[in-house]
Amino acid sequence: MSFRSQEVVAEGIRPAANPLSVRAHYYGVFLSFRCPYACSFCVRKFHMDRLARYEELPGNRWIDYLSSLETGGVPLVFQGGEPGLHRDFTDIIQFISPLQRIQIITNLAFDVRKMARTVEPSLMNRDSDLVPILACFHPEVFTPQEFVERAFYLHAAGFRLRIVGFTDPTRNRTMEEMAALCRENGLA
């Protein structure tokens, strides 16, 4: 199965052609290409020279653009880098959540407490077939315990989330530990 996406990048926020004229499963939104980690499996490392030239747009420009989109119910998927590192991340999510279907793909390398204080979970959780937060466990930078604590904080604040991860034979034990911790904390 192939997935097509239409990316809304931080360069030239007013596209020449209508980016939503393509039938898509989701529209990728890249608020930031930054990430505090350098994971061995990350695709960013192959494009760092190109990604470094993009300046992050301020939140009000993202809000103006994203709130004007007519997506026909196709979700906006915030990804990156780490979208939560954008200085106006929580403001953007709080404003856009009631207007669009959204999903955030994150490694939780941002202030989860600020998100819990700033964003109303019910606005993100309203769509039953879309898990609003995909928290991607990065075993090279987090222990399972550290990651589950961050994920559980959002879960306890009322956010629906799913934990996903990358694995290979060298990480099976870590992933098993992660799965057990998730079950113990009601995250599985």
PDB file of C-alpha atoms in Angstrom:
ATOM      1  CA  MET A   1       0.000   0.000   0.000  1.00  0.00           C
ATOM      2  CA  SER A   2       1.399   3.390  -0.850  1.00  0.00           C
ATOM      3  CA  PHE A   3       0.622   6.562   1.057  1.00  0.00           C
ATOM      4  CA  ARG A   4       0.720   9.925  -0.633  1.00  0.00           C
ATOM      5  CA  SER A   5       0.995  13.130   1.259  1.00  0.00           C
ATOM      6  CA  GLN A   6       0.945  16.777   0.396  1.00  0.00           C
ATOM      7  CA  GLU A   7       3.539  18.678   2.391  1.00  0.00           C
ATOM      8  CA  VAL A   8       3.000  22.215   3.578  1.00  0.00           C
ATOM      9  CA  VAL A   9       6.545  23.415   4.168  1.00  0.00           C
ATOM     10  CA  ALA A  10       7.827  26.478   5.926  1.00  0.00           C
ATOM     11  CA  GLU A  11       9.083  28.007   2.689  1.00  0.00           C
ATOM     12  CA  GLY A  12       6.651  30.036   0.588  1.00  0.00           C
ATOM     13  CA  ILE A  13       3.550  29.464   2.626  1.00  0.00           C
ATOM     14  CA  ARG A  14       1.352  30.548  -0.296  1.00  0.00           C
ATOM     15  CA  PRO A  15       1.787  27.774  -2.868  1.00  0.00           C
ATOM     16  CA  ALA A  16       1.524  28.597  -6.569  1.00  0.00           C
ATOM     17  CA  ALA A  17      -0.864  25.684  -7.143  1.00  0.00           C
ATOM     18  CA  ASN A  18      -3.561  24.527  -4.782  1.00  0.00           C
ATOM     19  CA  PRO A  19      -1.771  21.889  -2.660  1.00  0.00           C
ATOM     20  CA  LEU A  20      -5.114  20.367  -1.739  1.00  0.00           C
ATOM     21  CA  SER A  21      -6.050  19.565  -5.326  1.00  0.00           C
ATOM     22  CA  VAL A  22      -4.267  16.225  -4.942  1.00  0.00           C
ATOM     23  CA  ARG A  23      -6.198  13.316  -3.394  1.00  0.00           C
ATOM     24  CA  ALA A  24      -4.264  12.508  -0.256  1.00  0.00           C
ATOM     25  CA  HIS A  25      -4.496  10.449   2.919  1.00  0.00           C
ATOM     26  CA  TYR A  26      -3.044  13.295   4.963  1.00  0.00           C
ATOM     27  CA  TYR A  27      -1.368  16.643   4.563  1.00  0.00           C
ATOM     28  CA  GLY A  28       2.062  16.884   6.187  1.00  0.00           C
ATOM     29  CA  VAL A  29       2.746  20.056   8.140  1.00  0.00           C
ATOM     30  CA  PHE A  30       6.359  20.751   9.073  1.00  0.00           C
ATOM     31  CA  LEU A  31       6.414  23.510  11.686  1.00  0.00           C
ATOM     32  CA  SER A  32      10.054  22.793  12.402  1.00  0.00           C
ATOM     33  CA  PHE A  33      12.787  20.601  11.003  1.00  0.00           C
ATOM     34  CA  ARG A  34      14.701  20.842  14.278  1.00  0.00           C
ATOM     35  CA  CYS A  35      15.215  17.873  16.561  1.00  0.00           C
ATOM     36  CA  PRO A  36      17.517  17.617  19.567  1.00  0.00           C
ATOM     37  CA  TYR A  37      18.516  14.071  18.638  1.00  0.00           C
ATOM     38  CA  ALA A  38      20.613  12.439  15.923  1.00  0.00           C
ATOM     39  CA  CYS A  39      19.093   8.965  15.767  1.00  0.00           C
ATOM     40  CA  SER A  40      20.776   6.462  13.473  1.00  0.00           C
ATOM     41  CA  PHE A  41      17.493   5.613  11.739  1.00  0.00           C
ATOM     42  CA  CYS A  42      16.313   9.184  11.110  1.00  0.00           C
ATOM     43  CA  VAL A  43      15.734  10.312   7.524  1.00  0.00           C
ATOM     44  CA  ARG A  44      16.619  13.903   8.503  1.00  0.00           C
ATOM     45  CA  LYS A  45      20.330  13.066   8.502  1.00  0.00           C
ATOM     46  CA  PHE A  46      20.205  12.549   4.734  1.00  0.00           C
ATOM     47  CA  HIS A  47      18.723  16.014   4.158  1.00  0.00           C
ATOM     48  CA  MET A  48      20.258  18.222   6.852  1.00  0.00           C
ATOM     49  CA  ASP A  49      22.000  20.558   4.401  1.00  0.00           C
ATOM     50  CA  ARG A  50      18.717  21.245   2.599  1.00  0.00           C
ATOM     51  CA  LEU A  51      16.595  21.445   5.767  1.00  0.00           C
ATOM     52  CA  ALA A  52      18.948  23.880   7.497  1.00  0.00           C
ATOM     53  CA  ARG A  53      18.031  26.680   5.080  1.00  0.00           C
ATOM     54  CA  TYR A  54      14.362  26.788   6.103  1.00  0.00           C
ATOM     55  CA  GLU A  55      13.395  29.429   8.611  1.00  0.00           C
ATOM     56  CA  GLU A  56      10.561  28.662  10.965  1.00  0.00           C
ATOM     57  CA  LEU A  57       7.521  30.788  10.364  1.00  0.00           C
ATOM     58  CA  PRO A  58       5.879  32.466  13.354  1.00  0.00           C
ATOM     59  CA  GLY A  59       2.766  30.855  14.774  1.00  0.00           C
ATOM     60  CA  ASN A  60       0.392  33.559  13.565  1.00  0.00           C
ATOM     61  CA  ARG A  61       1.382  32.847   9.929  1.00  0.00           C
ATOM     62  CA  TRP A  62       0.813  29.124  10.406  1.00  0.00           C
ATOM     63  CA  ILE A  63      -2.532  29.793  12.091  1.00  0.00           C
ATOM     64  CA  ASP A  64      -3.658  32.126   9.287  1.00  0.00           C
ATOM     65  CA  TYR A  65      -2.706  29.607   6.614  1.00  0.00           C
ATOM     66  CA  LEU A  66      -3.879  26.399   8.285  1.00  0.00           C
ATOM     67  CA  SER A  67      -7.189  27.868   9.423  1.00  0.00           C
ATOM     68  CA  SER A  68      -7.989  28.907   5.851  1.00  0.00           C
ATOM     69  CA  LEU A  69      -7.461  25.446   4.347  1.00  0.00           C
ATOM     70  CA  GLU A  70     -10.414  23.429   3.144  1.00  0.00           C
ATOM     71  CA  THR A  71      -9.141  19.890   3.555  1.00  0.00           C
ATOM     72  CA  GLY A  72     -12.374  17.997   3.030  1.00  0.00           C
ATOM     73  CA  GLY A  73     -11.760  16.099   6.268  1.00  0.00           C
ATOM     74  CA  VAL A  74      -8.254  14.948   5.337  1.00  0.00           C
ATOM     75  CA  PRO A  75      -6.136  15.340   8.485  1.00  0.00           C
ATOM     76  CA  LEU A  76      -3.229  17.694   8.941  1.00  0.00           C
ATOM     77  CA  VAL A  77      -0.318  15.662  10.304  1.00  0.00           C
ATOM     78  CA  PHE A  78       2.219  17.723  12.238  1.00  0.00           C
ATOM     79  CA  GLN A  79       5.629  16.121  11.866  1.00  0.00           C
ATOM     80  CA  GLY A  80       9.205  17.154  11.406  1.00  0.00           C
ATOM     81  CA  GLY A  81      11.892  17.263  12.969  1.00  0.00           C
ATOM     82  CA  GLU A  82      10.018  17.607  16.200  1.00  0.00           C
ATOM     83  CA  PRO A  83       6.931  19.819  15.740  1.00  0.00           C
ATOM     84  CA  GLY A  84       6.747  20.477  19.479  1.00  0.00           C
ATOM     85  CA  LEU A  85      10.001  22.465  19.310  1.00  0.00           C
ATOM     86  CA  HIS A  86       8.357  25.272  17.343  1.00  0.00           C
ATOM     87  CA  ARG A  87       8.123  28.266  19.689  1.00  0.00           C
ATOM     88  CA  ASP A  88       4.362  28.645  19.055  1.00  0.00           C
ATOM     89  CA  PHE A  89       3.516  24.934  18.872  1.00  0.00           C
ATOM     90  CA  THR A  90       0.890  24.833  21.613  1.00  0.00           C
ATOM     91  CA  ASP A  91      -0.779  28.031  20.367  1.00  0.00           C
ATOM     92  CA  ILE A  92      -0.993  26.614  16.843  1.00  0.00           C
ATOM     93  CA  ILE A  93      -2.430  23.299  18.038  1.00  0.00           C
ATOM     94  CA  GLN A  94      -4.949  24.967  20.375  1.00  0.00           C
ATOM     95  CA  PHE A  95      -6.195  27.263  17.594  1.00  0.00           C
ATOM     96  CA  ILE A  96      -6.244  24.719  14.743  1.00  0.00           C
ATOM     97  CA  SER A  97      -7.676  21.736  16.688  1.00  0.00           C
ATOM     98  CA  PRO A  98     -11.327  22.858  16.520  1.00  0.00           C
ATOM     99  CA  LEU A  99     -11.015  23.727  12.818  1.00  0.00           C
ATOM    100  CA  GLN A 100      -9.167  20.754  11.344  1.00  0.00           C
ATOM    101  CA  ARG A 101      -8.598  17.074  11.962  1.00  0.00           C
ATOM    102  CA  ILE A 102      -5.063  16.901  13.290  1.00  0.00           C
ATOM    103  CA  GLN A 103      -2.487  14.373  14.308  1.00  0.00           C
ATOM    104  CA  ILE A 104       0.923  15.008  15.828  1.00  0.00           C
ATOM    105  CA  ILE A 105       3.826  12.648  15.206  1.00  0.00           C
ATOM    106  CA  THR A 106       6.278  13.329  18.006  1.00  0.00           C
ATOM    107  CA  ASN A 107       9.225  11.934  19.911  1.00  0.00           C
ATOM    108  CA  LEU A 108       7.950  13.888  22.966  1.00  0.00           C
ATOM    109  CA  ALA A 109      11.105  16.036  23.016  1.00  0.00           C
ATOM    110  CA  PHE A 110       9.092  19.095  23.992  1.00  0.00           C
ATOM    111  CA  ASP A 111       7.459  20.515  27.099  1.00  0.00           C
ATOM    112  CA  VAL A 112       4.567  18.066  27.602  1.00  0.00           C
ATOM    113  CA  ARG A 113       3.491  19.938  30.744  1.00  0.00           C
ATOM    114  CA  LYS A 114       3.035  23.159  28.771  1.00  0.00           C
ATOM    115  CA  MET A 115       0.951  21.285  26.207  1.00  0.00           C
ATOM    116  CA  ALA A 116      -1.207  19.797  28.959  1.00  0.00           C
ATOM    117  CA  ARG A 117      -1.746  23.291  30.426  1.00  0.00           C
ATOM    118  CA  THR A 118      -2.321  25.069  27.106  1.00  0.00           C
ATOM    119  CA  VAL A 119      -4.181  22.716  24.751  1.00  0.00           C
ATOM    120  CA  GLU A 120      -7.694  21.473  25.469  1.00  0.00           C
ATOM    121  CA  PRO A 121      -7.582  17.666  24.981  1.00  0.00           C
ATOM    122  CA  SER A 122     -11.247  17.413  23.953  1.00  0.00           C
ATOM    123  CA  LEU A 123     -10.520  19.509  20.855  1.00  0.00           C
ATOM    124  CA  MET A 124      -7.954  16.970  19.674  1.00  0.00           C
ATOM    125  CA  ASN A 125      -9.810  13.865  20.874  1.00  0.00           C
ATOM    126  CA  ARG A 126     -13.101  14.647  19.078  1.00  0.00           C
ATOM    127  CA  ASP A 127     -12.323  12.475  16.049  1.00  0.00           C
ATOM    128  CA  SER A 128     -12.780   8.849  17.079  1.00  0.00           C
ATOM    129  CA  ASP A 129     -11.000   7.284  14.085  1.00  0.00           C
ATOM    130  CA  LEU A 130      -7.864   9.420  14.328  1.00  0.00           C
ATOM    131  CA  VAL A 131      -5.425   9.035  17.215  1.00  0.00           C
ATOM    132  CA  PRO A 132      -4.343  12.650  17.768  1.00  0.00           C
ATOM    133  CA  ILE A 133      -0.852  11.930  19.103  1.00  0.00           C
ATOM    134  CA  LEU A 134       1.511   9.277  17.773  1.00  0.00           C
ATOM    135  CA  ALA A 135       4.346   9.219  20.287  1.00  0.00           C
ATOM    136  CA  CYS A 136       7.335   7.570  18.659  1.00  0.00           C
ATOM    137  CA  PHE A 137       9.688   5.915  21.136  1.00  0.00           C
ATOM    138  CA  HIS A 138      13.343   6.549  20.289  1.00  0.00           C
ATOM    139  CA  PRO A 139      15.374   3.944  22.177  1.00  0.00           C
ATOM    140  CA  GLU A 140      18.649   5.681  21.351  1.00  0.00           C
ATOM    141  CA  VAL A 141      17.721   8.726  23.450  1.00  0.00           C
ATOM    142  CA  PHE A 142      15.087   7.694  26.001  1.00  0.00           C
ATOM    143  CA  THR A 143      14.843   4.822  28.413  1.00  0.00           C
ATOM    144  CA  PRO A 144      11.434   3.154  28.311  1.00  0.00           C
ATOM    145  CA  GLN A 145      10.705   4.571  31.782  1.00  0.00           C
ATOM    146  CA  GLU A 146      11.504   8.170  30.753  1.00  0.00           C
ATOM    147  CA  PHE A 147       9.379   7.916  27.629  1.00  0.00           C
ATOM    148  CA  VAL A 148       6.400   6.319  29.364  1.00  0.00           C
ATOM    149  CA  GLU A 149       6.494   9.035  32.033  1.00  0.00           C
ATOM    150  CA  ARG A 150       6.247  11.725  29.334  1.00  0.00           C
ATOM    151  CA  ALA A 151       3.507   9.865  27.452  1.00  0.00           C
ATOM    152  CA  PHE A 152       1.592   9.110  30.641  1.00  0.00           C
ATOM    153  CA  TYR A 153       1.624  12.796  31.586  1.00  0.00           C
ATOM    154  CA  LEU A 154      -0.267  13.628  28.383  1.00  0.00           C
ATOM    155  CA  HIS A 155      -2.529  10.599  28.812  1.00  0.00           C
ATOM    156  CA  ALA A 156      -3.374  11.594  32.397  1.00  0.00           C
ATOM    157  CA  ALA A 157      -4.159  15.131  31.173  1.00  0.00           C
ATOM    158  CA  GLY A 158      -6.777  13.612  28.843  1.00  0.00           C
ATOM    159  CA  PHE A 159      -5.005  13.284  25.493  1.00  0.00           C
ATOM    160  CA  ARG A 160      -5.543  10.175  23.391  1.00  0.00           C
ATOM    161  CA  LEU A 161      -2.243   8.828  22.160  1.00  0.00           C
ATOM    162  CA  ARG A 162      -0.606   5.762  20.729  1.00  0.00           C
ATOM    163  CA  ILE A 163       2.989   4.783  21.335  1.00  0.00           C
ATOM    164  CA  VAL A 164       4.881   3.484  18.346  1.00  0.00           C
ATOM    165  CA  GLY A 165       8.561   2.744  17.884  1.00  0.00           C
ATOM    166  CA  PHE A 166      11.379   1.574  15.686  1.00  0.00           C
ATOM    167  CA  THR A 167      12.906  -1.760  16.423  1.00  0.00           C
ATOM    168  CA  ASP A 168      15.470  -4.171  15.155  1.00  0.00           C
ATOM    169  CA  PRO A 169      16.888  -7.353  16.692  1.00  0.00           C
ATOM    170  CA  THR A 170      19.309  -5.359  18.881  1.00  0.00           C
ATOM    171  CA  ARG A 171      16.437  -3.469  20.526  1.00  0.00           C
ATOM    172  CA  ASN A 172      13.932  -6.268  21.152  1.00  0.00           C
ATOM    173  CA  ARG A 173      14.529  -6.313  24.916  1.00  0.00           C
ATOM    174  CA  THR A 174      14.084  -2.522  25.167  1.00  0.00           C
ATOM    175  CA  MET A 175      10.891  -2.679  23.114  1.00  0.00           C
ATOM    176  CA  GLU A 176       9.541  -5.510  25.284  1.00  0.00           C
ATOM    177  CA  GLU A 177      10.259  -3.392  28.366  1.00  0.00           C
ATOM    178  CA  MET A 178       8.477  -0.456  26.716  1.00  0.00           C
ATOM    179  CA  ALA A 179       5.437  -2.607  25.895  1.00  0.00           C
ATOM    180  CA  ALA A 180       5.256  -3.905  29.495  1.00  0.00           C
ATOM    181  CA  LEU A 181       5.479  -0.373  30.934  1.00  0.00           C
ATOM    182  CA  CYS A 182       2.759   0.806  28.565  1.00  0.00           C
ATOM    183  CA  ARG A 183       0.453  -2.010  29.664  1.00  0.00           C
ATOM    184  CA  GLU A 184       1.184  -1.333  33.360  1.00  0.00           C
ATOM    185  CA  ASN A 185       0.311   2.347  32.889  1.00  0.00           C
ATOM    186  CA  GLY A 186      -2.815   1.877  30.783  1.00  0.00           C
ATOM    187  CA  LEU A 187      -1.162   3.067  27.584  1.00  0.00           C
ATOM    188  CA  ALA A 188      -1.512  -0.143  25.580  1.00  0.00           C
TER     189      ALA A 188
END
